[in-house]
Amino acid sequence: MQEPLIHRTIRGYQLTQWLGAGGMGEVYMAQHQTTRRTAAVKVLYRADQAARFRNEAYIQASVQHPHIAALYEYVIEDGTPCIIMEYVEGITLEKLIKRQGRLPESFVWKVLAQVATAVAHLHQKGIIHRDLKPGNVKVNKDSFAKLLDFGIAKSAYTPKLTQEGYIVGTAHYMAPEQFQGKVSMQSDCWALGVLLYEMLTGYLPFNGRTETEIRVKIEKGDYT
């Protein structure tokens, strides 16, 4: 799926490396042919998600914070929406936890403080991230963290994008109310708590073989 876009140019950025895929788009590393600036380019591959993709760009463009990946441009190239954003060096906390298990406490507190300031900044602007998890936080070799992926973030101006009865988020990190389709800033605070627990212990507080099993444990507050 990723090969045809390598070496393609989008608004002066040549796609050089496939970085991964999410629920809506594929992400590439790219370099601007004139300025040589490195960026990450997210290309929408699900046409049915165009409104959500546009909302992601709108929200990310509305925030400037040292611990949030910056958005450079939202463009439509040959009919395909693309988000051009800051390329964040480093490794995701998800990969770090998989590699090392529990992380050093001094590192954990440092990273948590940075992510919490980013979340506080979002909340001051009326934005709920809704998908705080280790895969959406990158840290570099200096333990400098950046929050990524605003694919399901919600602001006061976000149009209704989720059908009734559908839940939005990643089950392991969801607050009990999210399973009822209700979400608030407190839901992000719950996810920060799960993130803290996972960084300190190396495993998830609420786990199960199915989403239903995870949900039951979360709603009961049943964790190790």
Short mmCIF file of C-alpha atoms in Angstrom, two decimals:
data_model
loop_
_atom_site.label_atom_id
_atom_site.label_comp_id
_atom_site.label_asym_id
_atom_site.label_seq_id
_atom_site.Cartn_x
_atom_site.Cartn_y
_atom_site.Cartn_z
CA MET A 1 0.00 0.00 0.00
CA GLN A 2 2.80 2.41 0.84
CA GLU A 3 5.17 1.92 -2.12
CA PRO A 4 3.35 3.98 -4.83
CA LEU A 5 3.62 7.22 -2.82
CA ILE A 6 7.36 7.05 -2.06
CA HIS A 7 9.19 9.79 -4.02
CA ARG A 8 5.89 11.55 -4.79
CA THR A 9 5.90 15.30 -4.09
CA ILE A 10 3.13 17.04 -2.13
CA ARG A 11 3.34 20.85 -1.93
CA GLY A 12 7.11 20.78 -2.39
CA TYR A 13 7.64 17.93 0.12
CA GLN A 14 9.08 14.75 -1.38
CA LEU A 15 7.91 11.62 0.45
CA THR A 16 11.03 9.66 1.39
CA GLN A 17 9.98 6.99 3.90
CA TRP A 18 6.79 5.25 5.02
CA LEU A 19 6.38 5.67 8.81
CA GLY A 20 3.11 3.87 9.50
CA ALA A 21 -0.65 3.88 9.14
CA GLY A 22 -3.49 4.89 11.43
CA GLY A 23 -7.25 4.63 11.29
CA MET A 24 -7.58 7.23 8.54
CA GLY A 25 -4.27 7.82 6.84
CA GLU A 26 -0.75 6.72 6.09
CA VAL A 27 2.16 8.76 7.43
CA TYR A 28 5.39 9.44 5.54
CA MET A 29 8.61 11.22 6.30
CA ALA A 30 9.20 13.95 3.73
CA GLN A 31 11.70 16.65 2.88
CA HIS A 32 10.92 20.02 1.33
CA GLN A 33 12.85 20.28 -1.92
CA THR A 34 13.71 23.97 -1.46
CA THR A 35 14.05 24.56 2.29
CA ARG A 36 15.21 20.98 3.10
CA ARG A 37 12.85 21.02 6.09
CA THR A 38 11.87 17.54 7.24
CA ALA A 39 8.17 16.97 7.87
CA ALA A 40 5.67 14.20 8.44
CA VAL A 41 2.93 13.97 5.80
CA LYS A 42 -0.33 12.19 6.60
CA VAL A 43 -2.28 11.13 3.51
CA LEU A 44 -5.97 10.26 3.87
CA TYR A 45 -6.80 6.84 2.40
CA ARG A 46 -10.38 6.55 3.67
CA ALA A 47 -12.62 8.93 1.74
CA ASP A 48 -15.47 8.34 4.22
CA GLN A 49 -13.30 9.92 6.93
CA ALA A 50 -12.64 13.22 5.09
CA ALA A 51 -14.67 15.32 7.59
CA ARG A 52 -12.85 13.79 10.59
CA PHE A 53 -9.50 14.32 8.84
CA ARG A 54 -10.35 17.99 8.23
CA ASN A 55 -11.37 18.33 11.90
CA GLU A 56 -8.00 16.83 12.94
CA ALA A 57 -6.18 19.47 10.87
CA TYR A 58 -8.37 22.29 12.24
CA ILE A 59 -7.72 21.29 15.86
CA GLN A 60 -3.97 20.72 15.43
CA ALA A 61 -3.61 24.06 13.63
CA SER A 62 -5.36 25.86 16.50
CA VAL A 63 -2.76 24.90 19.12
CA GLN A 64 0.87 25.92 19.49
CA HIS A 65 2.71 24.28 22.37
CA PRO A 66 6.27 22.96 22.83
CA HIS A 67 4.94 19.50 23.71
CA ILE A 68 2.45 19.22 20.83
CA ALA A 69 3.49 18.35 17.26
CA ALA A 70 2.90 21.45 15.09
CA LEU A 71 0.76 21.47 11.96
CA TYR A 72 2.32 23.20 8.93
CA GLU A 73 -0.37 22.87 6.24
CA TYR A 74 -3.61 21.14 5.31
CA VAL A 75 -3.77 20.63 1.55
CA ILE A 76 -5.79 18.72 -1.04
CA GLU A 77 -3.48 17.14 -3.59
CA ASP A 78 -5.11 15.53 -6.65
CA GLY A 79 -8.35 15.26 -4.68
CA THR A 80 -6.68 13.63 -1.65
CA PRO A 81 -6.55 15.55 1.68
CA CYS A 82 -3.08 15.67 3.26
CA ILE A 83 -1.79 17.01 6.57
CA ILE A 84 1.80 18.33 6.58
CA MET A 85 3.17 18.54 10.11
CA GLU A 86 6.27 18.64 12.24
CA TYR A 87 8.35 15.47 12.07
CA VAL A 88 9.02 14.43 15.67
CA GLU A 89 12.32 12.65 16.28
CA GLY A 90 12.44 9.78 18.75
CA ILE A 91 10.46 6.74 19.80
CA THR A 92 6.87 6.33 20.97
CA LEU A 93 6.31 5.46 24.63
CA GLU A 94 4.51 2.35 23.36
CA LYS A 95 7.69 1.04 21.69
CA LEU A 96 9.78 2.08 24.70
CA ILE A 97 7.54 0.17 27.15
CA LYS A 98 7.53 -2.90 24.86
CA ARG A 99 11.32 -2.78 24.71
CA GLN A 100 12.11 -1.99 28.37
CA GLY A 101 9.03 -2.84 30.43
CA ARG A 102 8.78 -0.53 33.42
CA LEU A 103 10.51 2.80 32.89
CA PRO A 104 12.73 4.67 35.39
CA GLU A 105 10.64 6.72 37.82
CA SER A 106 12.58 9.98 37.25
CA PHE A 107 11.99 9.63 33.47
CA VAL A 108 8.29 8.82 34.01
CA TRP A 109 7.63 11.93 36.11
CA LYS A 110 9.50 14.12 33.63
CA VAL A 111 7.50 12.80 30.67
CA LEU A 112 4.18 12.86 32.51
CA ALA A 113 4.70 16.52 33.48
CA GLN A 114 5.34 17.44 29.84
CA VAL A 115 2.32 15.53 28.51
CA ALA A 116 0.13 16.97 31.29
CA THR A 117 1.11 20.55 30.32
CA ALA A 118 0.17 19.75 26.70
CA VAL A 119 -3.19 18.32 27.81
CA ALA A 120 -3.82 21.32 30.11
CA HIS A 121 -3.16 23.62 27.13
CA LEU A 122 -5.72 21.69 25.04
CA HIS A 123 -8.29 21.86 27.85
CA GLN A 124 -7.79 25.62 28.21
CA LYS A 125 -8.76 25.87 24.53
CA GLY A 126 -11.80 23.64 25.02
CA ILE A 127 -10.23 20.65 23.23
CA ILE A 128 -10.51 17.04 24.46
CA HIS A 129 -7.85 14.74 22.95
CA ARG A 130 -9.85 11.50 23.53
CA ASP A 131 -6.96 9.19 22.57
CA LEU A 132 -4.13 9.70 25.07
CA LYS A 133 -2.00 6.56 25.01
CA PRO A 134 1.71 5.59 24.74
CA GLY A 135 1.48 5.22 20.95
CA ASN A 136 0.55 8.90 20.68
CA VAL A 137 3.50 10.27 22.67
CA LYS A 138 7.02 10.42 21.24
CA VAL A 139 10.16 11.08 23.30
CA ASN A 140 13.61 11.95 21.99
CA LYS A 141 17.03 11.10 23.42
CA ASP A 142 16.79 14.12 25.76
CA SER A 143 13.48 12.83 27.25
CA PHE A 144 11.60 15.65 25.51
CA ALA A 145 8.02 14.51 24.84
CA LYS A 146 5.53 15.53 22.14
CA LEU A 147 1.86 14.66 21.89
CA LEU A 148 0.71 13.41 18.48
CA ASP A 149 -2.43 12.39 16.60
CA PHE A 150 -5.55 14.52 16.87
CA GLY A 151 -7.59 12.14 14.72
CA ILE A 152 -10.46 11.85 17.21
CA ALA A 153 -9.92 15.06 19.20
CA LYS A 154 -13.01 17.15 19.89
CA SER A 155 -13.43 20.90 20.22
CA ALA A 156 -16.48 23.09 20.72
CA TYR A 157 -16.62 23.48 16.92
CA THR A 158 -16.21 19.82 16.01
CA PRO A 159 -19.20 18.67 13.93
CA LYS A 160 -21.01 15.48 15.00
CA LEU A 161 -18.89 12.80 13.35
CA THR A 162 -19.74 9.71 15.39
CA GLN A 163 -22.93 7.74 14.82
CA GLU A 164 -25.17 7.03 17.80
CA GLY A 165 -24.11 3.88 19.62
CA TYR A 166 -20.49 4.03 18.41
CA ILE A 167 -17.72 4.61 20.89
CA VAL A 168 -14.56 6.54 20.10
CA GLY A 169 -11.16 5.84 21.64
CA THR A 170 -8.78 3.00 22.50
CA ALA A 171 -10.51 0.67 24.98
CA HIS A 172 -7.57 0.15 27.40
CA TYR A 173 -7.26 3.90 28.03
CA MET A 174 -10.93 4.87 28.04
CA ALA A 175 -12.70 6.27 31.10
CA PRO A 176 -15.92 4.48 32.15
CA GLU A 177 -18.15 7.24 30.74
CA GLN A 178 -16.59 6.92 27.27
CA PHE A 179 -18.21 3.51 26.87
CA GLN A 180 -21.57 5.29 27.16
CA GLY A 181 -20.54 7.72 24.43
CA LYS A 182 -19.97 10.53 26.94
CA VAL A 183 -16.64 12.30 27.05
CA SER A 184 -15.23 15.24 29.01
CA MET A 185 -11.89 16.72 29.97
CA GLN A 186 -11.90 14.36 32.97
CA SER A 187 -11.79 11.46 30.48
CA ASP A 188 -8.36 12.72 29.32
CA CYS A 189 -7.24 12.87 32.98
CA TRP A 190 -8.26 9.20 33.41
CA ALA A 191 -6.17 8.28 30.35
CA LEU A 192 -3.18 10.15 31.83
CA GLY A 193 -3.56 7.98 34.95
CA VAL A 194 -3.54 4.80 32.83
CA LEU A 195 -0.47 6.11 30.98
CA LEU A 196 1.31 6.79 34.29
CA TYR A 197 0.46 3.31 35.61
CA GLU A 198 1.71 1.64 32.43
CA MET A 199 5.00 3.59 32.37
CA LEU A 200 5.72 2.76 36.03
CA THR A 201 4.80 -0.93 35.92
CA GLY A 202 5.30 -1.98 32.30
CA TYR A 203 1.77 -3.37 32.00
CA LEU A 204 -1.79 -2.11 31.65
CA PRO A 205 -4.06 -1.68 34.68
CA PHE A 206 -7.09 -2.95 32.73
CA ASN A 207 -6.54 -5.79 30.30
CA GLY A 208 -8.62 -8.51 28.72
CA ARG A 209 -9.03 -10.70 25.67
CA THR A 210 -11.94 -8.67 24.30
CA GLU A 211 -13.14 -5.07 24.41
CA THR A 212 -16.14 -6.20 26.49
CA GLU A 213 -13.86 -7.81 29.08
CA ILE A 214 -11.76 -4.62 29.27
CA ARG A 215 -14.89 -2.49 29.59
CA VAL A 216 -16.27 -4.59 32.49
CA LYS A 217 -12.97 -4.26 34.37
CA ILE A 218 -12.83 -0.49 33.79
CA GLU A 219 -16.42 0.02 34.88
CA LYS A 220 -15.81 -2.02 38.04
CA GLY A 221 -12.44 -0.36 38.71
CA ASP A 222 -10.93 -3.87 38.77
CA TYR A 223 -7.16 -3.54 38.36
CA THR A 224 -3.97 -4.99 39.84
#
